[in-house]
Amino acid sequence: MKLSLLITFLNEESMIEKTHQAMSEQLQSLLGREIDDYELLYIDDGSTDRTYSLMKAIAARDSRVKYISFSRNFGREGGILAGFKYSTGDAVMVMDGDLQHPPSLIPEFLQAYKEGFEVVSGQRDRSGESKSSTFFARAFYAFANYAMDVKLTDGKSELKLLSRRAVNTFLAMPEYNRFNKGLYEWIGFKEKVIPYKNHVREAGKSKFSFKKSMNYAVQGLISFNDKPLRICIQFGFISIGLAVLYLFKEFIAYLLNPGNSVSGYFTTIAAIILFSGVQLISLGVLGEYIGKIYYEVKKRPHFIIDESNIEAARKDGVG
């Protein structure tokens, strides 16, 4: 079998050489035993440092390296989509470019693939993470599994191995707003989860800030369910119910003691705040969905290729 190893890079000049060396050594040790051939598919996601120039230099001395450079930053989802599209292996393994996904796990993933699993996923523990990051991550997974149409597993990372059939199925989903964690679960197929110890990045900085994490979480919640829209309707009915109860209470109070039926300032303000809040929340949820529809109907490409040593990628230009 031939393995395609897919890695996206964004401003990783301090790590790309180390990553390439570590991946190459591991794959070379498997050549002729676990795999018959392999390719290293590197995606430069609009880096502004020397990542791309180092990538080209690596490709010049290693014929197994195929690279694609985007015209700007299109995000990890776009990079993985491009890698899947132009990979040629019987299976494609997705790993990080900062060595937080240990190369030593590759043989275990290949063994699971040979056992018949179409999707093999890595599940990391949370050792080395801050308490706040762990709290927000677990809160997201708990809420997501309540609200979304697919079930996510806490700690299941982007470390994946997909069969060619799973890759082709993934590519058949053309949506612009992509949430890969959900898409991997949605396609189904027989899956094996392999736990591993969390590795702290050796150099450089994480490109996934708290703000990006929150945006990614919102993207996932909206992409895989319409429950927020239903919640808006539920909020509306609850508000109407509270209003009716309040009117009924005031009506009974008027019947029992007509002389004290003076409207209270607090209750008036509270009612205004309640109903205004429900309306604003509802408009915000509707706006999020309309915004996603806005981007979907434009049908813009998921990525634009600036340079590549893959003939098909140069010819296509966009994807």
Coordinates of C-alpha atoms in Angstrom, one line a residue, residues 26-294:
Q26 CA 9.7 7.0 10.7
L27 CA 8.3 6.3 7.2
Q28 CA 11.6 5.1 5.9
S29 CA 11.8 2.6 8.7
L30 CA 8.4 1.3 7.6
L31 CA 9.2 1.1 3.9
G32 CA 9.2 -2.4 2.6
R33 CA 7.5 -3.8 5.7
E34 CA 4.3 -1.9 6.6
I35 CA 4.1 0.2 3.4
D36 CA 5.3 -0.2 -0.2
D37 CA 5.5 3.5 -0.9
Y38 CA 4.7 6.9 0.6
E39 CA 4.5 10.6 -0.1
L40 CA 4.7 13.6 2.1
L41 CA 2.1 16.2 1.2
Y42 CA 2.9 19.6 2.7
I43 CA 0.4 22.5 2.5
D44 CA 1.6 26.1 3.2
D45 CA -1.5 27.9 4.4
G46 CA -0.4 31.4 3.6
S47 CA 2.6 31.6 5.9
T48 CA 4.3 35.0 6.3
D49 CA 7.6 33.7 7.5
R50 CA 10.2 31.5 5.8
T51 CA 8.0 28.4 6.0
Y52 CA 7.3 28.2 2.2
S53 CA 11.0 28.8 1.2
L54 CA 12.1 26.0 3.5
M55 CA 9.3 23.8 2.2
K56 CA 10.6 24.3 -1.4
A57 CA 14.1 23.6 -0.3
I58 CA 13.0 20.3 1.4
A59 CA 11.1 19.3 -1.8
A60 CA 14.1 20.0 -3.9
R61 CA 16.2 17.4 -2.1
D62 CA 13.4 14.9 -1.3
S63 CA 11.4 13.7 -4.3
R64 CA 8.7 12.2 -2.1
V65 CA 7.7 15.7 -0.9
K66 CA 4.8 17.3 -2.7
Y67 CA 3.8 20.8 -1.7
I68 CA 1.0 23.3 -2.3
S69 CA 1.2 27.0 -1.3
F70 CA -2.0 29.0 -0.9
S71 CA -2.3 32.6 -2.1
R72 CA -3.4 33.5 1.5
N73 CA -4.5 31.9 4.7
F74 CA -7.6 29.8 4.1
G75 CA -7.5 27.9 7.4
R76 CA -6.8 24.3 8.3
E77 CA -10.0 23.0 6.8
G78 CA -9.0 24.3 3.4
G79 CA -5.5 22.8 3.7
I80 CA -6.8 19.4 4.6
L81 CA -9.4 19.5 1.7
A82 CA -6.6 20.4 -0.7
G83 CA -4.4 17.6 0.6
F84 CA -7.2 15.1 0.3
K85 CA -7.9 16.2 -3.3
Y86 CA -4.3 15.9 -4.5
S87 CA -3.2 12.9 -2.5
T88 CA -2.4 9.7 -4.3
G89 CA -2.1 7.1 -1.5
D90 CA -4.3 4.2 -0.7
A91 CA -4.7 5.8 2.7
V92 CA -4.2 9.4 3.9
M93 CA -2.9 10.3 7.3
V94 CA -3.4 13.8 8.7
M95 CA -0.9 15.1 11.3
D96 CA 0.2 18.5 12.8
G97 CA 3.3 20.2 11.7
D98 CA 4.6 21.0 15.2
L99 CA 5.2 17.3 16.2
Q100 CA 2.4 17.4 18.8
H101 CA 1.2 14.3 16.9
P102 CA 4.1 11.8 17.5
P103 CA 5.4 10.1 14.4
S104 CA 5.9 6.9 16.5
L105 CA 2.1 6.5 16.3
I106 CA 2.1 5.9 12.5
P107 CA 2.7 2.1 12.7
E108 CA -0.2 1.7 15.1
F109 CA -2.5 3.6 12.8
L110 CA -1.4 1.5 9.8
Q111 CA -2.1 -1.6 11.8
A112 CA -5.6 -0.5 12.5
Y113 CA -6.1 0.3 8.8
K114 CA -4.9 -3.2 7.8
E115 CA -7.4 -4.6 10.3
G116 CA -10.2 -3.1 8.2
F117 CA -10.9 0.2 9.8
E118 CA -11.8 3.0 7.3
V119 CA -11.1 5.8 9.8
V120 CA -8.5 5.7 12.5
S121 CA -8.5 8.6 15.0
G122 CA -6.1 9.7 17.7
Q123 CA -7.5 10.7 21.1
R124 CA -5.1 12.7 23.3
D125 CA -5.3 13.2 27.0
R126 CA -5.1 16.8 28.3
S127 CA -1.8 16.6 30.2
G128 CA 0.1 19.9 30.0
E129 CA -2.9 22.0 29.2
S130 CA -4.1 24.9 31.3
K131 CA -7.1 24.4 33.5
S132 CA -9.0 27.1 31.7
S133 CA -8.4 25.4 28.3
T134 CA -9.5 22.0 29.6
F135 CA -12.6 23.5 31.2
F136 CA -13.7 25.3 28.0
A137 CA -12.9 22.3 25.8
R138 CA -15.0 19.9 28.0
A139 CA -17.8 22.5 28.2
F140 CA -17.9 22.7 24.4
Y141 CA -18.0 18.9 24.0
A142 CA -20.7 18.6 26.6
F143 CA -22.9 21.3 24.9
A144 CA -22.1 20.1 21.4
N145 CA -23.2 16.6 22.1
Y146 CA -26.5 17.9 23.4
A147 CA -27.1 20.3 20.5
M148 CA -25.5 18.8 17.5
D149 CA -26.7 16.0 15.2
V150 CA -23.3 14.2 15.4
K151 CA -21.5 13.0 18.5
L152 CA -18.0 14.4 19.2
T153 CA -15.5 12.8 21.5
D154 CA -13.5 14.9 23.9
G155 CA -9.8 14.8 23.0
K156 CA -10.3 13.3 19.6
S157 CA -7.8 15.3 17.6
E158 CA -7.1 16.1 14.0
L159 CA -4.7 13.1 14.0
K160 CA -6.5 10.9 11.5
L161 CA -5.9 8.1 9.0
L162 CA -8.6 7.7 6.3
S163 CA -8.9 5.1 3.7
R164 CA -9.2 6.1 0.0
R165 CA -13.0 5.4 0.2
A166 CA -13.4 7.7 3.3
V167 CA -11.3 10.4 1.6
N168 CA -13.5 10.3 -1.5
T169 CA -16.6 10.5 0.6
F170 CA -15.1 13.5 2.4
L171 CA -14.4 15.2 -0.9
A172 CA -17.9 14.6 -2.1
M173 CA -19.2 17.1 0.5
P174 CA -18.9 20.5 -1.2
E175 CA -20.0 22.9 1.6
Y176 CA -18.0 26.1 2.0
N177 CA -18.4 26.3 5.8
R178 CA -16.5 23.2 6.9
F179 CA -16.2 21.8 10.4
N180 CA -14.0 18.8 9.9
K181 CA -14.5 17.3 13.4
G182 CA -18.2 17.0 12.5
L183 CA -17.6 15.8 8.9
Y184 CA -15.4 13.0 10.1
E185 CA -18.2 11.8 12.3
W186 CA -20.9 12.4 9.8
I187 CA -19.4 10.2 7.0
G188 CA -19.7 7.2 9.4
F189 CA -17.6 4.1 8.4
K190 CA -15.9 1.7 10.7
E191 CA -13.6 3.7 13.1
K192 CA -10.9 2.8 15.6
V193 CA -9.8 5.4 18.3
I194 CA -6.2 5.2 19.5
P195 CA -5.4 7.1 22.7
Y196 CA -2.1 8.9 23.1
K197 CA -0.3 11.2 25.5
N198 CA -0.5 14.9 24.7
H199 CA 2.8 16.4 23.5
V200 CA 3.7 20.0 24.1
R201 CA 4.9 21.9 21.1
E202 CA 8.7 22.1 20.9
A203 CA 9.0 25.5 19.3
G204 CA 7.0 28.3 17.8
K205 CA 3.5 29.4 18.9
S206 CA 0.1 27.9 18.6
K207 CA -1.9 29.4 15.7
F208 CA -5.2 28.5 17.4
S209 CA -6.0 31.4 19.7
F210 CA -9.0 31.5 22.1
K211 CA -10.9 33.7 19.7
K212 CA -10.3 31.2 16.8
S213 CA -11.3 28.4 19.1
M214 CA -14.6 30.1 19.9
N215 CA -15.3 30.9 16.2
Y216 CA -14.6 27.3 15.4
A217 CA -17.0 26.1 18.1
V218 CA -19.8 28.3 16.8
Q219 CA -19.1 27.1 13.3
G220 CA -19.5 23.5 14.4
L221 CA -22.7 24.1 16.3
I222 CA -24.3 25.9 13.4
S223 CA -23.0 23.5 10.7
F224 CA -24.5 20.4 12.1
N225 CA -27.9 21.2 13.5
D226 CA -30.8 23.6 13.4
K227 CA -31.6 23.3 17.1
P228 CA -30.6 27.0 17.8
L229 CA -33.4 28.0 15.5
R230 CA -35.8 25.8 17.4
I231 CA -34.5 27.2 20.7
C232 CA -35.5 30.6 19.4
I233 CA -39.0 29.4 19.0
Q234 CA -38.9 27.8 22.4
F235 CA -37.7 31.1 23.9
G236 CA -40.6 32.8 22.2
F237 CA -43.2 30.5 23.6
I238 CA -41.6 30.6 27.1
S239 CA -41.7 34.4 27.0
I240 CA -45.3 34.4 25.8
G241 CA -46.1 32.0 28.6
L242 CA -44.4 34.2 31.2
A243 CA -46.2 37.3 29.9
V244 CA -49.6 35.5 30.1
L245 CA -48.9 34.4 33.6
Y246 CA -47.9 37.9 34.6
L247 CA -51.1 39.4 33.1
F248 CA -53.2 36.7 34.8
K249 CA -51.5 37.6 38.1
E250 CA -52.1 41.3 37.7
F251 CA -55.7 40.6 36.7
I252 CA -56.3 38.5 39.9
A253 CA -54.6 41.2 42.0
Y254 CA -56.9 43.8 40.4
L255 CA -60.0 41.8 41.2
L256 CA -58.9 41.2 44.8
N257 CA -57.8 44.7 45.6
P258 CA -58.7 47.3 42.8
G259 CA -57.3 50.2 44.9
N260 CA -53.7 48.9 44.7
S261 CA -53.5 48.2 41.0
V262 CA -50.6 50.6 40.3
S263 CA -48.1 49.3 37.7
G264 CA -44.7 48.8 39.2
Y265 CA -41.6 50.3 37.6
F266 CA -39.4 47.3 38.3
T267 CA -41.8 44.8 36.6
T268 CA -42.2 47.0 33.6
I269 CA -38.4 47.3 33.1
A270 CA -37.9 43.6 33.8
A271 CA -40.5 42.7 31.1
I272 CA -38.9 45.0 28.6
I273 CA -35.4 43.6 29.3
L274 CA -36.8 40.0 29.1
F275 CA -38.5 40.4 25.8
S276 CA -35.8 42.6 24.2
G277 CA -33.2 40.0 25.2
V278 CA -35.2 37.2 23.6
Q279 CA -35.6 39.2 20.4
L280 CA -31.9 40.0 20.2
I281 CA -30.8 36.4 20.8
S282 CA -33.2 35.2 18.2
L283 CA -32.0 37.8 15.7
G284 CA -28.4 36.9 16.4
V285 CA -29.1 33.2 15.8
L286 CA -31.0 33.9 12.6
G287 CA -28.2 36.2 11.5
E288 CA -25.6 33.4 12.0
Y289 CA -27.5 31.0 9.8
I290 CA -28.2 33.7 7.2
G291 CA -24.5 34.5 7.2
K292 CA -23.6 30.9 6.5
I293 CA -26.2 30.7 3.7
Y294 CA -24.7 33.9 2.3

